[in-house]
Amino acid sequence: MPNPQRLRGVLSPAVTPFGSDLSPDPERYLRHCKWLLANGCSGLAVFGTNSEANSLSADERMVLLEQLIQGGVPPEKLMPGTGCCALTDSVRLTSHAVSCGCAGVLMLPPFYYKDVPVEGLYRSFSEVVERVGDSRLRLYLYHIPPVSQVGIPIALIERLLKAYPGTVAGLKDSSGDWNNTRALLEAFAKSDFDVFAGSEVFLLANMRNGGAGCITATGNVAPGPIDALYRAWQSPQADAMHNGIAATRAVFQKYPMISALKAAIAHWGKDPGWCTVRPPLTELNPAQTRALLEELAVRGFDMPGLARA
Amino acid sequence: MPNPQRLRGVLSPAVTPFGSDLSPDPERYLRHCKWLLANGCSGLAVFGTNSEANSLSADERMVLLEQLIQGGVPPEKLMPGTGCCALTDSVRLTSHAVSCGCAGVLMLPPFYYKDVPVEGLYRSFSEVVERVGDSRLRLYLYHIPPVSQVGIPIALIERLLKAYPGTVAGLKDSSGDWNNTRALLEAFAKSDFDVFAGSEVFLLANMRNGGAGCITATGNVAPGPIDALYRAWQSPQADAMHNGIAATRAVFQKYPMISALKAAIAHWGKDPGWCTVRPPLTELNPAQTRALLEELAVRGFDMPGLARA
């Protein structure tokens, strides 16, 4: 049975807006986050990969999180990313998120050192849990080997669940490999461990096999249609809905994802400043932007209510 | 002609000692750094990969750097690592190192996001140089694709050298690929751009082709013999010396390098606390430690003067 106190459904790793000086823009950020929650997202996995969180310092993340909550975003809807290379940074961000009342944290393994033993990864997560020392912590593991190059093996999850039942709450699988997601569901779906697909492309299959939803980049731009599939996954229309949202995602995937998401938000929000990304990323060039927007327009893509009145 | 104001020779990415609570140990650190400088290292590339620097927060690095200098290590011997995932962290660490009077900084590219364009990498380094805004900055690029998975292509170096001559001072090549080092030397050795090999295995070839020395993990344990080769690279004994230090390195390379370096320092320094590593790394197990120390002893390996009197 789903745990009623846990986030489920469609979560978006909200993209982070920057001013022309590359500093985070709390006003644009708050508006975008509120739009997401009003348009289909059941929660926000702020400070994810697609949030350019790894281009933000720990202090910048903590300030933004506090600004969101002060601006009216309920912390029980938030699952901030808190996994850093440095143990001390991960502990600091996780403690802060818990103290802010966040529903959970989505934690990358330390990702600089490669080919580390499972024992080392276990100690990394274990040290964070022990040092945070707060029974309110809900830890979601973040498996994204295509980017982090350091994954979360099943043997690690087994050890963590045994050591910290109730605290270790789930995982986001951004491997892009359905076989891995299926193996996770088979191993853990009955253990009060919530498996989120890392893309809406796997949302339907994930729900049919006991998953909890998805945490997806394109949740930033198409939260409504993805949420509609989440709600209707048992309906006869589910496969057709799946095909529709997968086709939209395929358009975005032709481009660097983060820059493409921001270009769409800039266009439909009538706010060109949204295009700014922090190095090492670069914004789409004008030809890419035109091609993206044209292809989306042909599909009838829209972000209703995004533009300021 | 070598630039007389630049570090050359053998630099060690000094390993970082931790207490049993995993906090950095400034007293052990200072002693080790002083031993390195007294025993063959011409400089210290503190906060490198082998320093577990990526497991330290920005604040922890800055405190350690200040403690080293206050303890008597001359800043003109120091080339701290300052490249982080977050632009703001890299700027902060680099500004701090310059303000401390360090000879230079060794800068990783932002390494979380993969397959980023050269333009994005250029902006990353350029933003740091511009924001630090200090003519004393000497920037050494850190190319270590086996770990960072994000490298420093030659086209990037060309752009940076053109934009920031005098500031962009060199590169450490830890690709492990001599063809890459050779291409760098051919392109830049005459441009007041100092190429350091990332291992003593390439030190002799690097010197014979116009390089500046090496920055090497095993400089932590064998600075004397490596420095002897650096000083004698034009002598008839150079090849034999090369073979000797390469054989010692090969012993360490059978094990996880950082843990093996610390095990050797713990043994020859008669200080078992040195074995501690931060997660996600793990110390050598007893069987590995025995095998490492036995093989080194057979080779007559020693770290003279390391143990406290």
Coordinates of C-alpha atoms in Angstrom, one line a residue:
Chain A
M1 CA 0.0 0.0 0.0
P2 CA 1.3 3.5 -0.8
N3 CA 2.5 5.4 2.2
P4 CA 0.1 8.3 2.6
Q5 CA 2.8 10.6 4.1
R6 CA 5.0 10.3 1.1
L7 CA 5.2 12.3 -2.1
R8 CA 3.9 10.4 -5.2
G9 CA 3.0 11.4 -8.7
V10 CA 4.9 13.8 -11.0
L11 CA 7.7 15.8 -9.5
S12 CA 9.7 18.3 -11.5
P13 CA 13.4 19.1 -11.0
A14 CA 12.6 22.8 -11.3
V15 CA 15.0 24.7 -13.5
T16 CA 16.8 27.6 -11.8
P17 CA 16.6 31.0 -13.4
F18 CA 19.7 33.3 -13.4
G19 CA 20.0 37.0 -13.8
S20 CA 22.4 38.5 -16.4
D21 CA 25.1 38.4 -13.8
L22 CA 24.5 34.6 -13.4
S23 CA 23.2 35.0 -9.8
P24 CA 20.0 33.0 -9.0
D25 CA 16.8 34.9 -9.5
P26 CA 14.5 34.2 -6.5
E27 CA 11.5 36.0 -8.0
R28 CA 11.4 34.1 -11.3
Y29 CA 12.1 30.9 -9.4
L30 CA 9.2 31.3 -7.0
R31 CA 6.8 32.1 -9.9
H32 CA 7.9 29.0 -11.9
C33 CA 7.7 26.7 -8.9
K34 CA 4.2 28.0 -8.1
W35 CA 3.1 27.5 -11.7
L36 CA 4.4 23.9 -11.6
L37 CA 2.5 23.1 -8.4
A38 CA -0.7 24.7 -9.9
N39 CA -0.4 22.8 -13.2
G40 CA 0.2 19.2 -12.4
C41 CA 3.3 18.7 -10.2
S42 CA 2.6 17.0 -6.9
G43 CA 6.0 18.0 -5.7
L44 CA 9.3 19.7 -6.7
A45 CA 12.6 18.0 -6.8
V46 CA 14.4 21.3 -6.6
F47 CA 18.2 21.3 -7.0
G48 CA 18.3 18.3 -9.4
T49 CA 20.5 17.8 -12.4
N50 CA 18.1 19.8 -14.6
S51 CA 18.1 22.6 -12.0
E52 CA 21.8 23.2 -12.6
A53 CA 22.1 22.5 -8.9
N54 CA 25.6 21.2 -9.3
S55 CA 26.5 24.7 -10.6
L56 CA 25.3 26.3 -7.4
S57 CA 27.2 26.5 -4.1
A58 CA 25.7 25.0 -1.0
D59 CA 25.0 28.5 0.3
E60 CA 23.2 29.5 -2.9
R61 CA 21.0 26.4 -2.6
M62 CA 20.1 27.0 1.0
V63 CA 19.2 30.7 0.4
L64 CA 17.0 29.7 -2.6
L65 CA 15.2 27.0 -0.6
E66 CA 14.4 29.4 2.2
Q67 CA 13.2 32.0 -0.3
L68 CA 10.8 29.4 -1.9
I69 CA 9.3 28.5 1.4
Q70 CA 9.0 32.1 2.6
G71 CA 7.4 32.8 -0.7
G72 CA 4.6 30.3 0.0
V73 CA 5.8 27.0 -1.5
P74 CA 4.8 24.3 1.1
P75 CA 7.9 22.5 2.3
E76 CA 5.9 19.2 2.3
K77 CA 5.9 19.5 -1.5
L78 CA 9.7 19.7 -1.7
M79 CA 12.4 17.1 -2.2
P80 CA 15.6 19.1 -2.7
G81 CA 18.8 17.6 -4.0
T82 CA 21.4 17.5 -1.3
G83 CA 24.1 15.0 -2.5
C84 CA 27.5 16.7 -3.1
C85 CA 31.0 15.4 -3.6
A86 CA 32.0 16.5 -0.1
L87 CA 30.5 14.6 2.8
T88 CA 30.3 17.9 4.9
D89 CA 28.3 19.7 2.2
S90 CA 25.9 16.8 1.9
V91 CA 25.4 16.7 5.6
R92 CA 24.9 20.5 5.8
L93 CA 22.3 20.6 2.9
T94 CA 20.4 17.6 4.2
S95 CA 20.2 19.0 7.8
H96 CA 19.0 22.3 6.4
A97 CA 16.3 20.6 4.2
V98 CA 15.1 18.6 7.2
S99 CA 15.0 21.6 9.4
C100 CA 13.0 23.4 6.8
G101 CA 10.4 20.7 6.9
C102 CA 11.0 19.3 3.4
A103 CA 9.2 16.1 2.5
G104 CA 12.5 14.4 1.7
V105 CA 15.8 14.8 0.0
L106 CA 17.1 13.4 -3.3
M107 CA 20.7 12.4 -2.8
L108 CA 23.4 11.9 -5.4
P109 CA 26.2 9.7 -4.3
P110 CA 29.6 11.5 -4.0
F111 CA 30.4 11.6 -7.7
Y112 CA 34.0 12.8 -8.2
Y113 CA 35.8 9.6 -7.3
K114 CA 35.0 6.7 -9.7
D115 CA 34.9 3.0 -9.2
V116 CA 34.6 3.3 -5.5
P117 CA 33.5 0.2 -3.5
V118 CA 29.9 -0.3 -2.3
E119 CA 31.2 -0.2 1.2
G120 CA 32.5 3.4 0.5
L121 CA 29.1 4.4 -0.9
Y122 CA 27.4 2.8 2.1
R123 CA 29.5 4.8 4.4
S124 CA 28.8 8.0 2.5
F125 CA 25.0 7.7 2.9
S126 CA 25.3 6.3 6.4
E127 CA 27.4 9.2 7.6
V128 CA 24.9 11.6 6.3
V129 CA 22.0 9.8 8.0
E130 CA 23.9 9.5 11.3
R131 CA 25.2 13.1 11.3
V132 CA 21.8 14.6 10.4
G133 CA 20.4 12.5 13.2
D134 CA 16.7 13.5 12.6
S135 CA 13.9 11.0 12.4
R136 CA 12.1 13.3 10.0
L137 CA 14.6 12.6 7.3
R138 CA 13.3 10.8 4.2
L139 CA 16.1 9.9 2.0
Y140 CA 15.6 9.2 -1.7
L141 CA 18.6 7.8 -3.6
Y142 CA 19.5 9.4 -6.9
H143 CA 20.7 6.9 -9.6
I144 CA 21.9 8.7 -12.7
P145 CA 25.0 7.0 -14.0
P146 CA 24.9 8.6 -17.4
V147 CA 25.8 11.9 -15.7
S148 CA 27.2 11.1 -12.2
Q149 CA 29.1 8.1 -13.5
V150 CA 28.6 6.7 -10.0
G151 CA 25.5 4.6 -9.6
I152 CA 23.4 3.1 -6.8
P153 CA 23.7 -0.6 -6.9
I154 CA 20.9 -2.9 -5.5
A155 CA 23.3 -4.3 -2.9
L156 CA 23.7 -0.8 -1.5
I157 CA 20.0 -0.2 -1.3
E158 CA 19.6 -3.5 0.6
R159 CA 22.1 -2.5 3.2
L160 CA 20.7 1.0 3.6
L161 CA 17.1 -0.2 3.9
K162 CA 18.2 -2.7 6.6
A163 CA 20.1 -0.1 8.5
Y164 CA 17.7 2.8 8.2
P165 CA 14.2 1.5 7.6
G166 CA 11.7 4.3 7.4
T167 CA 14.4 6.8 6.6
V168 CA 15.5 5.4 3.3
A169 CA 12.3 6.1 1.4
G170 CA 12.9 5.5 -2.3
L171 CA 15.0 6.2 -5.4
K172 CA 14.9 8.1 -8.6
D173 CA 16.1 5.9 -11.5
S174 CA 17.6 8.1 -14.2
S175 CA 19.6 5.3 -15.7
G176 CA 17.4 5.4 -18.8
D177 CA 17.4 1.6 -18.5
W178 CA 14.0 0.0 -17.9
N179 CA 15.6 -3.3 -17.0
N180 CA 17.2 -1.5 -14.0
T181 CA 13.9 0.1 -13.0
R182 CA 12.1 -3.2 -13.2
A183 CA 14.8 -4.9 -11.1
L184 CA 14.4 -2.2 -8.5
L185 CA 10.6 -2.6 -8.5
E186 CA 10.9 -6.4 -8.2
A187 CA 13.3 -6.1 -5.3
F188 CA 11.8 -3.2 -3.3
A189 CA 8.3 -2.1 -4.4
K190 CA 6.8 -4.1 -1.5
S191 CA 9.2 -2.7 1.0
D192 CA 7.8 0.8 1.5
F193 CA 10.5 2.0 -0.9
D194 CA 9.2 4.3 -3.6
V195 CA 10.7 4.0 -7.1
F196 CA 10.3 7.0 -9.3
A197 CA 11.1 6.8 -13.0
G198 CA 13.6 9.4 -14.1
S199 CA 11.5 10.2 -17.2
E200 CA 7.8 10.2 -18.2
V201 CA 8.8 7.7 -20.9
F202 CA 8.9 5.1 -18.2
L203 CA 6.0 6.5 -16.1
L204 CA 3.3 4.1 -17.3
A205 CA 5.5 1.0 -17.1
N206 CA 6.6 2.2 -13.6
M207 CA 3.1 2.5 -12.4
R208 CA 2.0 -0.8 -13.8
N209 CA 4.8 -2.5 -11.8
G210 CA 4.3 -0.8 -8.5
G211 CA 6.2 2.5 -8.9
A212 CA 5.4 5.8 -7.2
G213 CA 5.5 8.2 -10.2
C214 CA 8.2 10.1 -12.0
I215 CA 10.7 12.9 -11.5
T216 CA 11.2 14.3 -14.9
A217 CA 13.0 17.3 -16.6
T218 CA 10.1 17.9 -18.9
G219 CA 7.8 18.2 -15.9
N220 CA 9.1 21.8 -16.1
V221 CA 7.2 22.4 -19.3
A222 CA 4.5 19.8 -19.6
P223 CA 3.4 19.0 -16.0
G224 CA -0.3 18.8 -17.0
P225 CA -0.2 16.1 -19.6
I226 CA 2.3 14.0 -17.5
D227 CA 0.1 14.3 -14.4
A228 CA -2.9 13.4 -16.5
L229 CA -1.2 10.1 -17.4
Y230 CA -0.2 9.5 -13.8
R231 CA -3.8 9.9 -12.7
A232 CA -5.2 7.8 -15.6
W233 CA -2.6 5.1 -15.8
Q234 CA -5.2 2.3 -15.3
S235 CA -7.5 3.7 -17.9
P236 CA -7.9 2.4 -21.5
Q237 CA -6.5 5.7 -22.8
A238 CA -3.2 5.3 -20.9
D239 CA -1.1 4.0 -23.8
A240 CA -2.3 6.8 -26.1
M241 CA -1.5 9.4 -23.5
H242 CA 1.9 7.8 -23.0
N243 CA 2.6 8.1 -26.7
G244 CA 1.7 11.8 -26.7
I245 CA 3.9 12.8 -23.8
A246 CA 6.8 10.7 -25.1
A247 CA 6.6 12.5 -28.5
T248 CA 6.8 15.9 -26.7
R249 CA 9.8 14.7 -24.7
A250 CA 11.5 13.5 -27.9
V251 CA 11.3 17.0 -29.3
F252 CA 13.1 18.4 -26.3
Q253 CA 15.7 15.6 -26.3
K254 CA 17.0 16.7 -29.7
Y255 CA 18.6 19.6 -27.9
P256 CA 20.7 20.1 -24.7
M257 CA 17.8 19.5 -22.3
I258 CA 18.3 22.3 -19.7
S259 CA 18.8 25.0 -22.3
A260 CA 15.8 23.7 -24.3
L261 CA 13.5 23.8 -21.2
K262 CA 14.6 27.3 -20.5
A263 CA 14.0 28.4 -24.1
A264 CA 10.5 27.1 -23.9
I265 CA 9.8 28.8 -20.6
A266 CA 11.3 32.0 -22.0
H267 CA 9.0 31.8 -25.0
W268 CA 5.7 30.8 -23.4
G269 CA 6.4 32.9 -20.4
K270 CA 7.3 35.9 -22.6
D271 CA 10.4 36.4 -20.5
P272 CA 13.6 36.2 -22.5
G273 CA 15.8 36.4 -19.4
W274 CA 14.8 32.8 -18.6
C275 CA 17.3 31.6 -21.3
T276 CA 20.3 32.3 -19.2
V277 CA 22.3 29.2 -18.0
R278 CA 25.4 29.0 -15.9
P279 CA 28.6 27.8 -17.4
P280 CA 29.6 25.1 -18.4
L281 CA 26.2 25.1 -20.1
T282 CA 25.4 27.3 -23.0
E283 CA 22.0 28.6 -24.1
L284 CA 20.5 27.4 -27.4
N285 CA 21.6 29.4 -30.4
P286 CA 18.9 31.3 -32.4
A287 CA 18.6 28.5 -35.0
Q288 CA 18.1 25.9 -32.4
T289 CA 15.6 28.0 -30.5
R290 CA 13.5 28.6 -33.7
A291 CA 13.6 24.9 -34.6
L292 CA 12.5 23.8 -31.1
L293 CA 9.7 26.3 -30.8
E294 CA 8.4 25.6 -34.3
E295 CA 8.3 21.9 -33.8
L296 CA 6.6 22.4 -30.4
A297 CA 4.0 24.8 -32.0
V298 CA 3.2 22.3 -34.7
R299 CA 2.4 19.8 -31.9
G300 CA 0.1 22.3 -30.3
F301 CA 2.4 22.5 -27.3
D302 CA 1.4 25.2 -24.7
M303 CA 2.2 26.4 -21.2
P304 CA -1.1 27.9 -20.2
G305 CA -1.0 30.7 -17.6
L306 CA 2.8 30.9 -17.6
A307 CA 3.1 34.4 -19.0
R308 CA 2.6 37.2 -16.5
A309 CA -0.9 38.7 -16.9
Chain B
M1 CA 63.3 29.7 -21.6
P2 CA 61.7 28.6 -18.3
N3 CA 59.9 31.4 -16.5
P4 CA 61.9 31.9 -13.3
Q5 CA 58.9 33.1 -11.4
R6 CA 57.0 29.8 -12.0
L7 CA 57.0 26.6 -10.1
R8 CA 58.8 23.7 -11.9
G9 CA 60.0 20.3 -10.9
V10 CA 58.2 17.7 -8.7
L11 CA 55.0 18.8 -7.1
S12 CA 53.0 16.5 -4.8
P13 CA 49.2 16.6 -4.5
A14 CA 49.6 16.3 -0.7
V15 CA 47.3 13.7 0.8
T16 CA 44.9 15.1 3.5
P17 CA 44.9 13.4 6.9
F18 CA 41.6 13.0 8.8
G19 CA 40.9 12.4 12.5
S20 CA 38.8 9.5 13.6
D21 CA 35.7 11.8 13.3
L22 CA 36.7 12.4 9.6
S23 CA 37.6 16.0 10.2
P24 CA 40.8 17.3 8.5
D25 CA 43.8 17.1 10.9
P26 CA 45.9 20.3 10.5
E27 CA 48.8 19.2 12.6
R28 CA 49.5 15.9 10.7
Y29 CA 48.9 17.9 7.5
L30 CA 51.5 20.5 8.2
R31 CA 54.1 17.9 9.2
H32 CA 53.6 16.0 6.0
C33 CA 53.7 19.1 3.8
K34 CA 57.0 20.2 5.5
W35 CA 58.4 16.7 5.0
L36 CA 57.6 16.8 1.3
L37 CA 59.2 20.2 0.8
A38 CA 62.3 19.1 2.7
N39 CA 62.6 15.8 0.7
G40 CA 62.4 16.7 -2.9
C41 CA 59.1 18.5 -3.7
S42 CA 59.6 21.9 -5.2
G43 CA 56.0 22.7 -4.6
L44 CA 52.7 21.3 -3.3
A45 CA 49.6 20.9 -5.4
V46 CA 47.4 20.8 -2.3
F47 CA 43.8 19.9 -2.8
G48 CA 44.3 17.7 -5.8
T49 CA 42.5 14.5 -6.6
N50 CA 44.8 12.5 -4.4
S51 CA 44.2 15.0 -1.6
E52 CA 40.6 13.9 -1.4
A53 CA 40.0 17.6 -2.0
N54 CA 36.7 16.8 -3.7
S55 CA 35.5 15.3 -0.5
L56 CA 36.2 18.6 1.3
S57 CA 33.9 21.6 1.4
A58 CA 35.2 24.9 0.2
D59 CA 35.4 26.2 3.7
E60 CA 37.4 23.2 4.9
R61 CA 39.9 23.8 2.1
M62 CA 40.3 27.5 2.9
V63 CA 40.8 26.8 6.6
L64 CA 43.5 24.1 5.8
L65 CA 45.3 26.4 3.4
E66 CA 45.5 29.2 5.9
Q67 CA 46.7 26.8 8.6
L68 CA 49.5 25.5 6.3
I69 CA 50.7 29.0 5.6
Q70 CA 50.4 30.1 9.2
G71 CA 52.4 27.0 10.1
G72 CA 55.3 28.1 7.9
V73 CA 54.7 26.6 4.4
P74 CA 55.6 29.4 2.0
P75 CA 52.6 30.3 -0.2
E76 CA 55.0 30.6 -3.2
K77 CA 55.4 26.8 -3.0
L78 CA 51.6 26.2 -3.2
M79 CA 49.4 25.4 -6.2
P80 CA 46.0 24.6 -4.5
G81 CA 43.2 22.9 -6.4
T82 CA 40.3 25.3 -6.8
G83 CA 38.1 24.0 -9.6
C84 CA 34.6 22.9 -8.4
C85 CA 31.3 22.1 -10.0
A86 CA 29.9 25.4 -9.0
L87 CA 31.2 28.6 -10.6
T88 CA 30.8 30.5 -7.3
D89 CA 32.8 27.9 -5.4
S90 CA 35.6 28.1 -7.9
V91 CA 35.7 31.8 -7.8
R92 CA 35.7 31.9 -4.0
L93 CA 38.5 29.3 -3.7
T94 CA 40.6 30.9 -6.4
S95 CA 40.3 34.4 -5.0
H96 CA 41.2 33.1 -1.6
A97 CA 44.3 31.3 -3.0
V98 CA 45.5 34.4 -4.8
S99 CA 44.9 36.6 -1.7
C100 CA 47.0 34.1 0.3
G101 CA 49.9 34.6 -2.2
C102 CA 49.9 31.2 -3.7
A103 CA 52.1 30.6 -6.7
G104 CA 49.2 29.4 -8.8
V105 CA 46.0 27.4 -8.8
L106 CA 45.3 24.0 -10.4
M107 CA 41.8 24.1 -11.8
L108 CA 39.5 21.3 -12.7
P109 CA 36.8 22.1 -15.2
P110 CA 33.3 21.9 -13.7
F111 CA 32.8 18.2 -13.9
Y112 CA 29.2 17.2 -13.1
Y113 CA 27.7 18.0 -16.5
K114 CA 29.1 15.9 -19.2
D115 CA 29.5 16.5 -23.0
V116 CA 29.4 20.3 -22.5
P117 CA 30.6 22.4 -25.4
V118 CA 34.1 24.0 -25.5
E119 CA 32.3 27.4 -25.4
G120 CA 30.8 26.4 -22.0
L121 CA 34.2 25.4 -20.7
Y122 CA 35.7 28.6 -22.0
R123 CA 33.1 30.6 -20.2
S124 CA 33.7 28.6 -17.0
F125 CA 37.4 29.5 -16.8
S126 CA 36.9 33.0 -18.2
E127 CA 34.3 33.8 -15.6
V128 CA 36.7 32.7 -12.8
V129 CA 39.5 34.8 -14.2
E130 CA 37.3 37.9 -14.7
R131 CA 35.6 37.6 -11.3
V132 CA 38.9 37.1 -9.4
G133 CA 40.2 40.1 -11.4
D134 CA 43.8 39.9 -10.0
S135 CA 46.9 40.1 -12.1
R136 CA 48.7 37.8 -9.6
L137 CA 46.6 34.8 -10.6
R138 CA 48.5 32.0 -12.3
L139 CA 46.0 29.5 -13.7
Y140 CA 47.0 25.9 -14.3
L141 CA 44.4 23.7 -16.1
Y142 CA 43.8 20.3 -14.7
H143 CA 43.2 17.6 -17.4
I144 CA 42.2 14.3 -15.8
P145 CA 39.5 12.8 -18.0
P146 CA 39.7 9.3 -16.4
V147 CA 38.3 10.8 -13.2
S148 CA 36.6 14.1 -14.0
Q149 CA 35.2 12.7 -17.3
V150 CA 35.4 16.3 -18.6
G151 CA 38.7 17.2 -20.2
I152 CA 40.6 20.2 -21.4
P153 CA 40.8 20.2 -25.2
I154 CA 43.6 22.0 -27.1
A155 CA 41.1 24.3 -28.7
L156 CA 40.1 25.5 -25.2
I157 CA 43.7 26.2 -24.2
E158 CA 44.3 28.2 -27.4
R159 CA 41.3 30.4 -26.6
L160 CA 42.3 30.9 -23.0
L161 CA 45.9 31.7 -23.7
K162 CA 44.9 34.3 -26.3
A163 CA 42.4 35.9 -23.9
Y164 CA 44.5 35.7 -20.7
P165 CA 48.2 35.6 -21.6
G166 CA 50.4 35.6 -18.5
T167 CA 47.5 34.4 -16.4
V168 CA 47.0 31.0 -18.1
A169 CA 50.3 29.5 -17.0
G170 CA 50.2 25.8 -17.7
L171 CA 48.4 22.4 -17.4
K172 CA 48.7 19.1 -15.5
D173 CA 48.1 16.2 -17.9
S174 CA 46.7 13.3 -16.0
S175 CA 45.2 11.7 -19.1
G176 CA 47.7 8.9 -18.8
D177 CA 48.1 9.3 -22.6
W178 CA 51.6 10.3 -23.7
N179 CA 50.2 11.2 -27.1
N180 CA 48.1 13.9 -25.5
T181 CA 51.0 15.2 -23.5
R182 CA 53.2 15.3 -26.6
A183 CA 50.6 17.2 -28.5
L184 CA 50.3 19.8 -25.7
L185 CA 54.1 20.2 -25.7
E186 CA 54.2 20.6 -29.4
A187 CA 51.5 23.2 -29.3
F188 CA 52.4 25.2 -26.3
A189 CA 55.9 24.5 -24.8
K190 CA 57.2 27.6 -26.5
S191 CA 54.3 29.8 -25.3
D192 CA 55.3 30.3 -21.7
F193 CA 52.8 27.5 -20.9
D194 CA 54.2 24.9 -18.5
V195 CA 53.1 21.3 -19.1
F196 CA 53.4 19.1 -16.1
A197 CA 53.1 15.3 -16.5
G198 CA 50.5 13.8 -14.2
S199 CA 52.8 10.9 -13.2
E200 CA 56.5 10.4 -12.9
V201 CA 56.2 7.6 -15.5
F202 CA 56.0 10.5 -18.0
L203 CA 58.5 12.8 -16.3
L204 CA 61.5 11.9 -18.3
A205 CA 59.7 12.1 -21.7
N206 CA 58.1 15.3 -20.6
M207 CA 61.4 17.0 -19.7
R208 CA 63.0 15.7 -23.0
N209 CA 60.2 17.5 -24.9
G210 CA 60.2 20.8 -23.1
G211 CA 57.9 20.1 -20.1
A212 CA 58.1 21.7 -16.7
G213 CA 58.1 18.6 -14.4
C214 CA 55.4 16.4 -12.9
I215 CA 52.6 16.6 -10.3
T216 CA 52.3 13.1 -9.1
A217 CA 50.4 11.2 -6.4
T218 CA 53.5 9.1 -5.5
G219 CA 55.3 12.4 -4.9
N220 CA 53.7 11.9 -1.5
V221 CA 55.8 8.9 -0.6
A222 CA 58.9 9.0 -3.0
P223 CA 59.6 12.7 -3.5
G224 CA 63.4 12.2 -3.3
P225 CA 63.9 9.7 -6.1
I226 CA 61.5 11.5 -8.4
D227 CA 63.2 14.8 -7.8
A228 CA 66.6 13.1 -8.4
L229 CA 65.4 12.2 -11.9
Y230 CA 64.0 15.7 -12.5
R231 CA 67.4 17.1 -11.7
A232 CA 69.3 14.5 -13.7
W233 CA 67.1 14.1 -16.7
Q234 CA 69.9 15.0 -19.1
S235 CA 72.4 12.6 -17.5
P236 CA 73.3 9.1 -18.8
Q237 CA 71.7 7.6 -15.7
A238 CA 68.3 9.1 -16.5
D239 CA 66.7 6.0 -18.1
A240 CA 67.8 3.7 -15.2
M241 CA 66.4 6.2 -12.7
H242 CA 63.2 6.3 -14.6
N243 CA 62.9 2.6 -14.5
G244 CA 63.4 2.6 -10.7
I245 CA 60.7 5.1 -9.9
A246 CA 58.3 3.6 -12.4
A247 CA 58.7 0.2 -10.7
T248 CA 57.9 1.8 -7.3
R249 CA 54.8 3.5 -8.7
A250 CA 53.7 0.2 -10.2
V251 CA 53.6 -1.3 -6.7
F252 CA 51.3 1.5 -5.5
Q253 CA 49.1 1.2 -8.6
K254 CA 48.1 -2.3 -7.7
Y255 CA 45.9 -0.8 -5.0
P256 CA 43.5 2.1 -4.7
M257 CA 46.1 4.9 -4.9
I258 CA 45.0 7.3 -2.1
S259 CA 44.5 4.5 0.5
A260 CA 47.8 2.9 -0.5
L261 CA 49.7 6.3 -0.1
K262 CA 48.1 6.7 3.3
A263 CA 49.0 3.2 4.4
A264 CA 52.7 3.8 3.5
I265 CA 52.7 7.1 5.3
A266 CA 51.1 5.5 8.3
H267 CA 53.7 2.7 8.3
W268 CA 56.9 4.7 7.7
G269 CA 55.6 7.5 9.8
K270 CA 54.7 5.1 12.7
D271 CA 51.3 6.8 12.8
P272 CA 48.3 4.4 12.2
G273 CA 45.8 7.3 12.2
W274 CA 47.1 8.3 8.8
C275 CA 45.1 5.4 7.2
T276 CA 41.8 7.2 7.6
V277 CA 40.1 8.2 4.4
R278 CA 36.8 10.0 3.9
P279 CA 33.9 8.2 2.2
P280 CA 33.3 7.2 -0.6
L281 CA 36.9 5.9 -0.3
T282 CA 37.8 3.0 2.0
E283 CA 41.2 2.2 3.6
L284 CA 43.1 -0.8 2.5
N285 CA 42.2 -4.0 4.3
P286 CA 44.8 -5.7 6.4
A287 CA 45.8 -8.2 3.7
Q288 CA 46.3 -5.5 1.2
T289 CA 48.3 -3.4 3.6
R290 CA 50.6 -6.3 4.4
A291 CA 51.1 -7.1 0.7
L292 CA 51.8 -3.5 -0.2
L293 CA 54.3 -3.0 2.7
E294 CA 56.1 -6.3 2.0
E295 CA 56.5 -5.6 -1.7
L296 CA 57.8 -2.1 -0.9
A297 CA 60.2 -3.4 1.8
V298 CA 61.6 -5.9 -0.7
R299 CA 62.4 -3.0 -3.0
G300 CA 64.2 -1.2 -0.2
F301 CA 61.6 1.5 -0.2
D302 CA 61.9 4.0 2.7
M303 CA 60.6 7.4 3.8
P304 CA 63.6 8.7 5.7
G305 CA 62.8 11.2 8.5
L306 CA 59.1 10.8 8.3
A307 CA 58.6 9.2 11.7
R308 CA 58.5 11.6 14.6
A309 CA 61.8 11.5 16.5

